[in-house]
Amino acid sequence: SRPLSHILFRRAGNIVSAAKMEKICAALATNTALRWVNLCGHITIGPKGAQILAASLAENTTLTTLLMDNARIGDVGAIAMGNALKTNSTLTDLNIGANGIRAQGAVSLAAGLRANSGIVRLNLSHNEFGSDSKEKTDAAVGALATAIEKNTTLKTLLLHRA
């Protein structure tokens, strides 16, 4: 049989428990065929699920696309994904728009992007970077600007708001 290359979750409003995410991510960590996972708007993995998923990215060497907008990962999940970006060079497309990510999460994502050598497209649209104090917002914007300057693979960065 042919190896699985795509996963698409289609159960709108489904909340995936941390225990279920651990099972999915344990398989993802060692899977050598999966290239594309779409969790966009269909399930809520939350901050804990994002931490588990980010940890699996440290081991996975084949996943190129991870789409998880509106998965409610928040700053805690964004910090975990930022750390994952520092070591994972296989992921080329990351969509984490509309996740309630504020300045702290943006700074961590910027640090990951600065060190990353694989990301080509990053969607951070519809997040909350500007919802914090002026100082925190300025720090987030400055960190993202530095990351854009230092990263040599990024071709598309989406930051728009509705």
PDB file of N, CA and C in Angstrom, residues 62-151:
ATOM      1  N   THR A  62      10.103  15.008   7.500  1.00  0.00           N
ATOM      2  CA  THR A  62       9.434  14.972   6.201  1.00  0.00           C
ATOM      3  C   THR A  62       8.270  15.940   6.056  1.00  0.00           C
ATOM      4  N   LEU A  63       7.663  16.370   7.138  1.00  0.00           N
ATOM      5  CA  LEU A  63       6.498  17.257   7.051  1.00  0.00           C
ATOM      6  C   LEU A  63       6.929  18.609   6.498  1.00  0.00           C
ATOM      7  N   THR A  64       6.286  19.049   5.409  1.00  0.00           N
ATOM      8  CA  THR A  64       6.630  20.326   4.801  1.00  0.00           C
ATOM      9  C   THR A  64       5.552  21.382   5.015  1.00  0.00           C
ATOM     10  N   THR A  65       4.313  20.964   5.227  1.00  0.00           N
ATOM     11  CA  THR A  65       3.207  21.910   5.363  1.00  0.00           C
ATOM     12  C   THR A  65       2.391  21.604   6.606  1.00  0.00           C
ATOM     13  N   LEU A  66       2.237  22.612   7.459  1.00  0.00           N
ATOM     14  CA  LEU A  66       1.415  22.494   8.664  1.00  0.00           C
ATOM     15  C   LEU A  66       0.467  23.680   8.693  1.00  0.00           C
ATOM     16  N   LEU A  67      -0.807  23.389   8.508  1.00  0.00           N
ATOM     17  CA  LEU A  67      -1.837  24.421   8.470  1.00  0.00           C
ATOM     18  C   LEU A  67      -2.691  24.287   9.719  1.00  0.00           C
ATOM     19  N   MET A  68      -2.655  25.287  10.590  1.00  0.00           N
ATOM     20  CA  MET A  68      -3.427  25.197  11.829  1.00  0.00           C
ATOM     21  C   MET A  68      -3.944  26.549  12.297  1.00  0.00           C
ATOM     22  N   ASP A  69      -4.540  27.298  11.354  1.00  0.00           N
ATOM     23  CA  ASP A  69      -5.128  28.550  11.797  1.00  0.00           C
ATOM     24  C   ASP A  69      -6.400  28.266  12.596  1.00  0.00           C
ATOM     25  N   ASN A  70      -6.682  29.177  13.512  1.00  0.00           N
ATOM     26  CA  ASN A  70      -7.866  29.094  14.365  1.00  0.00           C
ATOM     27  C   ASN A  70      -7.897  27.832  15.226  1.00  0.00           C
ATOM     28  N   ALA A  71      -6.720  27.381  15.656  1.00  0.00           N
ATOM     29  CA  ALA A  71      -6.631  26.197  16.516  1.00  0.00           C
ATOM     30  C   ALA A  71      -6.490  26.590  17.985  1.00  0.00           C
ATOM     31  N   ARG A  72      -6.535  27.904  18.257  1.00  0.00           N
ATOM     32  CA  ARG A  72      -6.501  28.462  19.619  1.00  0.00           C
ATOM     33  C   ARG A  72      -5.237  28.092  20.395  1.00  0.00           C
ATOM     34  N   ILE A  73      -4.101  28.296  19.743  1.00  0.00           N
ATOM     35  CA  ILE A  73      -2.837  27.933  20.401  1.00  0.00           C
ATOM     36  C   ILE A  73      -2.311  29.034  21.323  1.00  0.00           C
ATOM     37  N   GLY A  74      -2.669  30.293  21.087  1.00  0.00           N
ATOM     38  CA  GLY A  74      -2.254  31.397  21.939  1.00  0.00           C
ATOM     39  C   GLY A  74      -0.739  31.568  22.010  1.00  0.00           C
ATOM     40  N   ASP A  75      -0.304  32.373  22.976  1.00  0.00           N
ATOM     41  CA  ASP A  75       1.130  32.638  23.134  1.00  0.00           C
ATOM     42  C   ASP A  75       1.909  31.392  23.537  1.00  0.00           C
ATOM     43  N   VAL A  76       1.329  30.562  24.392  1.00  0.00           N
ATOM     44  CA  VAL A  76       2.030  29.350  24.838  1.00  0.00           C
ATOM     45  C   VAL A  76       2.333  28.449  23.640  1.00  0.00           C
ATOM     46  N   GLY A  77       1.361  28.257  22.773  1.00  0.00           N
ATOM     47  CA  GLY A  77       1.578  27.448  21.571  1.00  0.00           C
ATOM     48  C   GLY A  77       2.542  28.100  20.600  1.00  0.00           C
ATOM     49  N   ALA A  78       2.459  29.437  20.492  1.00  0.00           N
ATOM     50  CA  ALA A  78       3.368  30.164  19.593  1.00  0.00           C
ATOM     51  C   ALA A  78       4.805  30.076  20.081  1.00  0.00           C
ATOM     52  N   ILE A  79       5.001  30.140  21.384  1.00  0.00           N
ATOM     53  CA  ILE A  79       6.351  29.999  21.944  1.00  0.00           C
ATOM     54  C   ILE A  79       6.907  28.618  21.613  1.00  0.00           C
ATOM     55  N   ALA A  80       6.087  27.588  21.754  1.00  0.00           N
ATOM     56  CA  ALA A  80       6.513  26.223  21.424  1.00  0.00           C
ATOM     57  C   ALA A  80       6.840  26.105  19.936  1.00  0.00           C
ATOM     58  N   MET A  81       6.005  26.695  19.077  1.00  0.00           N
ATOM     59  CA  MET A  81       6.263  26.632  17.631  1.00  0.00           C
ATOM     60  C   MET A  81       7.520  27.422  17.274  1.00  0.00           C
ATOM     61  N   GLY A  82       7.753  28.537  17.947  1.00  0.00           N
ATOM     62  CA  GLY A  82       8.982  29.304  17.722  1.00  0.00           C
ATOM     63  C   GLY A  82      10.214  28.484  18.055  1.00  0.00           C
ATOM     64  N   ASN A  83      10.152  27.757  19.162  1.00  0.00           N
ATOM     65  CA  ASN A  83      11.274  26.883  19.530  1.00  0.00           C
ATOM     66  C   ASN A  83      11.459  25.774  18.510  1.00  0.00           C
ATOM     67  N   ALA A  84      10.351  25.228  17.997  1.00  0.00           N
ATOM     68  CA  ALA A  84      10.433  24.165  16.982  1.00  0.00           C
ATOM     69  C   ALA A  84      11.090  24.676  15.704  1.00  0.00           C
ATOM     70  N   LEU A  85      10.786  25.915  15.339  1.00  0.00           N
ATOM     71  CA  LEU A  85      11.372  26.483  14.123  1.00  0.00           C
ATOM     72  C   LEU A  85      12.896  26.601  14.200  1.00  0.00           C
ATOM     73  N   LYS A  86      13.415  26.700  15.411  1.00  0.00           N
ATOM     74  CA  LYS A  86      14.868  26.818  15.571  1.00  0.00           C
ATOM     75  C   LYS A  86      15.600  25.557  15.132  1.00  0.00           C
ATOM     76  N   THR A  87      14.941  24.405  15.216  1.00  0.00           N
ATOM     77  CA  THR A  87      15.616  23.143  14.901  1.00  0.00           C
ATOM     78  C   THR A  87      15.059  22.422  13.684  1.00  0.00           C
ATOM     79  N   ASN A  88      13.820  22.716  13.296  1.00  0.00           N
ATOM     80  CA  ASN A  88      13.220  22.019  12.168  1.00  0.00           C
ATOM     81  C   ASN A  88      13.478  22.799  10.886  1.00  0.00           C
ATOM     82  N   SER A  89      14.146  22.165   9.927  1.00  0.00           N
ATOM     83  CA  SER A  89      14.411  22.838   8.656  1.00  0.00           C
ATOM     84  C   SER A  89      13.624  22.220   7.501  1.00  0.00           C
ATOM     85  N   THR A  90      12.781  21.250   7.796  1.00  0.00           N
ATOM     86  CA  THR A  90      11.993  20.584   6.765  1.00  0.00           C
ATOM     87  C   THR A  90      10.696  21.325   6.465  1.00  0.00           C
ATOM     88  N   LEU A  91      10.083  21.897   7.490  1.00  0.00           N
ATOM     89  CA  LEU A  91       8.815  22.608   7.336  1.00  0.00           C
ATOM     90  C   LEU A  91       9.034  23.837   6.455  1.00  0.00           C
ATOM     91  N   THR A  92       8.242  23.953   5.385  1.00  0.00           N
ATOM     92  CA  THR A  92       8.378  25.093   4.484  1.00  0.00           C
ATOM     93  C   THR A  92       7.170  26.022   4.540  1.00  0.00           C
ATOM     94  N   ASP A  93       6.026  25.523   4.989  1.00  0.00           N
ATOM     95  CA  ASP A  93       4.793  26.310   5.007  1.00  0.00           C
ATOM     96  C   ASP A  93       4.116  26.134   6.356  1.00  0.00           C
ATOM     97  N   LEU A  94       4.029  27.211   7.121  1.00  0.00           N
ATOM     98  CA  LEU A  94       3.386  27.174   8.438  1.00  0.00           C
ATOM     99  C   LEU A  94       2.304  28.232   8.488  1.00  0.00           C
ATOM    100  N   ASN A  95       1.077  27.797   8.750  1.00  0.00           N
ATOM    101  CA  ASN A  95      -0.056  28.698   8.863  1.00  0.00           C
ATOM    102  C   ASN A  95      -0.552  28.644  10.302  1.00  0.00           C
ATOM    103  N   ILE A  96      -0.311  29.719  11.050  1.00  0.00           N
ATOM    104  CA  ILE A  96      -0.825  29.800  12.417  1.00  0.00           C
ATOM    105  C   ILE A  96      -1.574  31.116  12.607  1.00  0.00           C
ATOM    106  N   GLY A  97      -2.341  31.477  11.586  1.00  0.00           N
ATOM    107  CA  GLY A  97      -3.167  32.676  11.671  1.00  0.00           C
ATOM    108  C   GLY A  97      -4.354  32.462  12.605  1.00  0.00           C
ATOM    109  N   ALA A  98      -4.910  33.564  13.090  1.00  0.00           N
ATOM    110  CA  ALA A  98      -6.135  33.573  13.909  1.00  0.00           C
ATOM    111  C   ALA A  98      -6.037  32.643  15.116  1.00  0.00           C
ATOM    112  N   ASN A  99      -4.944  32.765  15.857  1.00  0.00           N
ATOM    113  CA  ASN A  99      -4.730  31.904  17.021  1.00  0.00           C
ATOM    114  C   ASN A  99      -4.598  32.673  18.329  1.00  0.00           C
ATOM    115  N   GLY A 100      -4.943  33.950  18.322  1.00  0.00           N
ATOM    116  CA  GLY A 100      -4.854  34.742  19.540  1.00  0.00           C
ATOM    117  C   GLY A 100      -3.433  34.966  20.013  1.00  0.00           C
ATOM    118  N   ILE A 101      -2.493  34.957  19.082  1.00  0.00           N
ATOM    119  CA  ILE A 101      -1.080  35.157  19.425  1.00  0.00           C
ATOM    120  C   ILE A 101      -0.840  36.646  19.642  1.00  0.00           C
ATOM    121  N   ARG A 102      -0.261  36.962  20.786  1.00  0.00           N
ATOM    122  CA  ARG A 102       0.026  38.349  21.139  1.00  0.00           C
ATOM    123  C   ARG A 102       1.528  38.611  20.993  1.00  0.00           C
ATOM    124  N   ALA A 103       1.995  39.701  21.563  1.00  0.00           N
ATOM    125  CA  ALA A 103       3.387  40.132  21.384  1.00  0.00           C
ATOM    126  C   ALA A 103       4.396  39.088  21.865  1.00  0.00           C
ATOM    127  N   GLN A 104       4.177  38.485  23.016  1.00  0.00           N
ATOM    128  CA  GLN A 104       5.127  37.500  23.557  1.00  0.00           C
ATOM    129  C   GLN A 104       5.301  36.331  22.591  1.00  0.00           C
ATOM    130  N   GLY A 105       4.206  35.829  22.051  1.00  0.00           N
ATOM    131  CA  GLY A 105       4.276  34.736  21.086  1.00  0.00           C
ATOM    132  C   GLY A 105       4.960  35.167  19.797  1.00  0.00           C
ATOM    133  N   ALA A 106       4.697  36.399  19.366  1.00  0.00           N
ATOM    134  CA  ALA A 106       5.320  36.915  18.144  1.00  0.00           C
ATOM    135  C   ALA A 106       6.832  37.015  18.290  1.00  0.00           C
ATOM    136  N   VAL A 107       7.299  37.448  19.459  1.00  0.00           N
ATOM    137  CA  VAL A 107       8.743  37.554  19.704  1.00  0.00           C
ATOM    138  C   VAL A 107       9.389  36.173  19.619  1.00  0.00           C
ATOM    139  N   SER A 108       8.756  35.173  20.190  1.00  0.00           N
ATOM    140  CA  SER A 108       9.297  33.809  20.141  1.00  0.00           C
ATOM    141  C   SER A 108       9.285  33.253  18.716  1.00  0.00           C
ATOM    142  N   LEU A 109       8.201  33.495  17.992  1.00  0.00           N
ATOM    143  CA  LEU A 109       8.146  33.055  16.596  1.00  0.00           C
ATOM    144  C   LEU A 109       9.237  33.735  15.777  1.00  0.00           C
ATOM    145  N   ALA A 110       9.478  35.006  16.051  1.00  0.00           N
ATOM    146  CA  ALA A 110      10.534  35.739  15.340  1.00  0.00           C
ATOM    147  C   ALA A 110      11.902  35.129  15.621  1.00  0.00           C
ATOM    148  N   ALA A 111      12.148  34.749  16.868  1.00  0.00           N
ATOM    149  CA  ALA A 111      13.434  34.118  17.210  1.00  0.00           C
ATOM    150  C   ALA A 111      13.600  32.805  16.457  1.00  0.00           C
ATOM    151  N   GLY A 112      12.520  32.036  16.366  1.00  0.00           N
ATOM    152  CA  GLY A 112      12.567  30.781  15.618  1.00  0.00           C
ATOM    153  C   GLY A 112      12.788  31.017  14.139  1.00  0.00           C
ATOM    154  N   LEU A 113      12.094  32.000  13.590  1.00  0.00           N
ATOM    155  CA  LEU A 113      12.229  32.326  12.174  1.00  0.00           C
ATOM    156  C   LEU A 113      13.638  32.806  11.846  1.00  0.00           C
ATOM    157  N   ARG A 114      14.221  33.565  12.753  1.00  0.00           N
ATOM    158  CA  ARG A 114      15.585  34.078  12.556  1.00  0.00           C
ATOM    159  C   ARG A 114      16.587  32.934  12.406  1.00  0.00           C
ATOM    160  N   ALA A 115      16.380  31.848  13.155  1.00  0.00           N
ATOM    161  CA  ALA A 115      17.310  30.710  13.136  1.00  0.00           C
ATOM    162  C   ALA A 115      16.939  29.647  12.102  1.00  0.00           C
ATOM    163  N   ASN A 116      15.744  29.736  11.544  1.00  0.00           N
ATOM    164  CA  ASN A 116      15.225  28.685  10.665  1.00  0.00           C
ATOM    165  C   ASN A 116      15.807  28.773   9.261  1.00  0.00           C
ATOM    166  N   SER A 117      15.982  27.589   8.648  1.00  0.00           N
ATOM    167  CA  SER A 117      16.522  27.553   7.281  1.00  0.00           C
ATOM    168  C   SER A 117      15.615  26.801   6.318  1.00  0.00           C
ATOM    169  N   GLY A 118      14.330  26.712   6.646  1.00  0.00           N
ATOM    170  CA  GLY A 118      13.423  25.987   5.768  1.00  0.00           C
ATOM    171  C   GLY A 118      12.146  26.720   5.416  1.00  0.00           C
ATOM    172  N   ILE A 119      11.635  27.546   6.314  1.00  0.00           N
ATOM    173  CA  ILE A 119      10.336  28.192   6.098  1.00  0.00           C
ATOM    174  C   ILE A 119      10.378  29.109   4.881  1.00  0.00           C
ATOM    175  N   VAL A 120       9.420  28.892   3.988  1.00  0.00           N
ATOM    176  CA  VAL A 120       9.280  29.721   2.795  1.00  0.00           C
ATOM    177  C   VAL A 120       8.034  30.606   2.927  1.00  0.00           C
ATOM    178  N   ARG A 121       6.990  30.069   3.582  1.00  0.00           N
ATOM    179  CA  ARG A 121       5.721  30.801   3.729  1.00  0.00           C
ATOM    180  C   ARG A 121       5.263  30.702   5.177  1.00  0.00           C
ATOM    181  N   LEU A 122       4.982  31.860   5.782  1.00  0.00           N
ATOM    182  CA  LEU A 122       4.513  31.915   7.163  1.00  0.00           C
ATOM    183  C   LEU A 122       3.293  32.815   7.230  1.00  0.00           C
ATOM    184  N   ASN A 123       2.174  32.270   7.711  1.00  0.00           N
ATOM    185  CA  ASN A 123       0.940  33.038   7.851  1.00  0.00           C
ATOM    186  C   ASN A 123       0.694  33.309   9.330  1.00  0.00           C
ATOM    187  N   LEU A 124       0.808  34.571   9.712  1.00  0.00           N
ATOM    188  CA  LEU A 124       0.533  35.019  11.076  1.00  0.00           C
ATOM    189  C   LEU A 124      -0.664  35.975  11.109  1.00  0.00           C
ATOM    190  N   SER A 125      -1.461  35.986  10.060  1.00  0.00           N
ATOM    191  CA  SER A 125      -2.584  36.912   9.942  1.00  0.00           C
ATOM    192  C   SER A 125      -3.612  36.710  11.043  1.00  0.00           C
ATOM    193  N   HIS A 126      -4.349  37.765  11.299  1.00  0.00           N
ATOM    194  CA  HIS A 126      -5.489  37.749  12.229  1.00  0.00           C
ATOM    195  C   HIS A 126      -5.101  37.330  13.639  1.00  0.00           C
ATOM    196  N   ASN A 127      -3.916  37.704  14.074  1.00  0.00           N
ATOM    197  CA  ASN A 127      -3.511  37.478  15.453  1.00  0.00           C
ATOM    198  C   ASN A 127      -3.601  38.796  16.213  1.00  0.00           C
ATOM    199  N   GLU A 128      -3.094  38.844  17.416  1.00  0.00           N
ATOM    200  CA  GLU A 128      -3.316  39.981  18.301  1.00  0.00           C
ATOM    201  C   GLU A 128      -2.021  40.685  18.710  1.00  0.00           C
ATOM    202  N   PHE A 129      -1.048  40.780  17.810  1.00  0.00           N
ATOM    203  CA  PHE A 129       0.249  41.372  18.146  1.00  0.00           C
ATOM    204  C   PHE A 129       0.121  42.789  18.695  1.00  0.00           C
ATOM    205  N   GLY A 130      -0.819  43.552  18.191  1.00  0.00           N
ATOM    206  CA  GLY A 130      -0.978  44.941  18.592  1.00  0.00           C
ATOM    207  C   GLY A 130      -1.881  45.150  19.786  1.00  0.00           C
ATOM    208  N   SER A 131      -2.298  44.093  20.457  1.00  0.00           N
ATOM    209  CA  SER A 131      -3.235  44.208  21.580  1.00  0.00           C
ATOM    210  C   SER A 131      -2.549  44.451  22.915  1.00  0.00           C
ATOM    211  N   ASP A 132      -1.238  44.393  22.941  1.00  0.00           N
ATOM    212  CA  ASP A 132      -0.494  44.602  24.177  1.00  0.00           C
ATOM    213  C   ASP A 132      -0.071  46.066  24.286  1.00  0.00           C
ATOM    214  N   SER A 133       0.724  46.376  25.279  1.00  0.00           N
ATOM    215  CA  SER A 133       1.226  47.748  25.459  1.00  0.00           C
ATOM    216  C   SER A 133       2.066  48.157  24.248  1.00  0.00           C
ATOM    217  N   LYS A 134       2.260  49.450  24.099  1.00  0.00           N
ATOM    218  CA  LYS A 134       3.062  49.954  22.982  1.00  0.00           C
ATOM    219  C   LYS A 134       4.471  49.357  23.024  1.00  0.00           C
ATOM    220  N   GLU A 135       5.044  49.231  24.198  1.00  0.00           N
ATOM    221  CA  GLU A 135       6.401  48.686  24.327  1.00  0.00           C
ATOM    222  C   GLU A 135       6.458  47.232  23.861  1.00  0.00           C
ATOM    223  N   LYS A 136       5.489  46.431  24.280  1.00  0.00           N
ATOM    224  CA  LYS A 136       5.466  45.019  23.881  1.00  0.00           C
ATOM    225  C   LYS A 136       5.191  44.874  22.392  1.00  0.00           C
ATOM    226  N   THR A 137       4.284  45.700  21.881  1.00  0.00           N
ATOM    227  CA  THR A 137       3.988  45.663  20.444  1.00  0.00           C
ATOM    228  C   THR A 137       5.213  46.073  19.638  1.00  0.00           C
ATOM    229  N   ASP A 138       5.888  47.132  20.063  1.00  0.00           N
ATOM    230  CA  ASP A 138       7.103  47.576  19.374  1.00  0.00           C
ATOM    231  C   ASP A 138       8.185  46.492  19.408  1.00  0.00           C
ATOM    232  N   ALA A 139       8.314  45.798  20.540  1.00  0.00           N
ATOM    233  CA  ALA A 139       9.302  44.710  20.649  1.00  0.00           C
ATOM    234  C   ALA A 139       8.964  43.582  19.681  1.00  0.00           C
ATOM    235  N   ALA A 140       7.685  43.258  19.566  1.00  0.00           N
ATOM    236  CA  ALA A 140       7.261  42.190  18.655  1.00  0.00           C
ATOM    237  C   ALA A 140       7.532  42.580  17.200  1.00  0.00           C
ATOM    238  N   VAL A 141       7.176  43.801  16.848  1.00  0.00           N
ATOM    239  CA  VAL A 141       7.402  44.280  15.482  1.00  0.00           C
ATOM    240  C   VAL A 141       8.897  44.319  15.176  1.00  0.00           C
ATOM    241  N   GLY A 142       9.689  44.802  16.131  1.00  0.00           N
ATOM    242  CA  GLY A 142      11.142  44.844  15.943  1.00  0.00           C
ATOM    243  C   GLY A 142      11.740  43.455  15.783  1.00  0.00           C
ATOM    244  N   ALA A 143      11.276  42.505  16.598  1.00  0.00           N
ATOM    245  CA  ALA A 143      11.771  41.128  16.500  1.00  0.00           C
ATOM    246  C   ALA A 143      11.410  40.509  15.155  1.00  0.00           C
ATOM    247  N   LEU A 144      10.188  40.748  14.693  1.00  0.00           N
ATOM    248  CA  LEU A 144       9.780  40.229  13.383  1.00  0.00           C
ATOM    249  C   LEU A 144      10.594  40.872  12.261  1.00  0.00           C
ATOM    250  N   ALA A 145      10.843  42.162  12.358  1.00  0.00           N
ATOM    251  CA  ALA A 145      11.651  42.852  11.333  1.00  0.00           C
ATOM    252  C   ALA A 145      13.063  42.273  11.272  1.00  0.00           C
ATOM    253  N   THR A 146      13.659  42.034  12.426  1.00  0.00           N
ATOM    254  CA  THR A 146      15.001  41.437  12.470  1.00  0.00           C
ATOM    255  C   THR A 146      14.984  40.029  11.882  1.00  0.00           C
ATOM    256  N   ALA A 147      13.959  39.263  12.206  1.00  0.00           N
ATOM    257  CA  ALA A 147      13.845  37.896  11.683  1.00  0.00           C
ATOM    258  C   ALA A 147      13.738  37.901  10.163  1.00  0.00           C
ATOM    259  N   ILE A 148      12.950  38.815   9.639  1.00  0.00           N
ATOM    260  CA  ILE A 148      12.796  38.922   8.185  1.00  0.00           C
ATOM    261  C   ILE A 148      14.140  39.271   7.542  1.00  0.00           C
ATOM    262  N   GLU A 149      14.856  40.146   8.183  1.00  0.00           N
ATOM    263  CA  GLU A 149      16.161  40.577   7.688  1.00  0.00           C
ATOM    264  C   GLU A 149      17.179  39.428   7.688  1.00  0.00           C
ATOM    265  N   LYS A 150      17.159  38.610   8.733  1.00  0.00           N
ATOM    266  CA  LYS A 150      18.150  37.538   8.910  1.00  0.00           C
ATOM    267  C   LYS A 150      17.800  36.245   8.178  1.00  0.00           C
ATOM    268  N   ASN A 151      16.508  35.959   8.038  1.00  0.00           N
ATOM    269  CA  ASN A 151      16.098  34.697   7.418  1.00  0.00           C
ATOM    270  C   ASN A 151      16.346  34.755   5.911  1.00  0.00           C
TER     271      ASN A 151
END
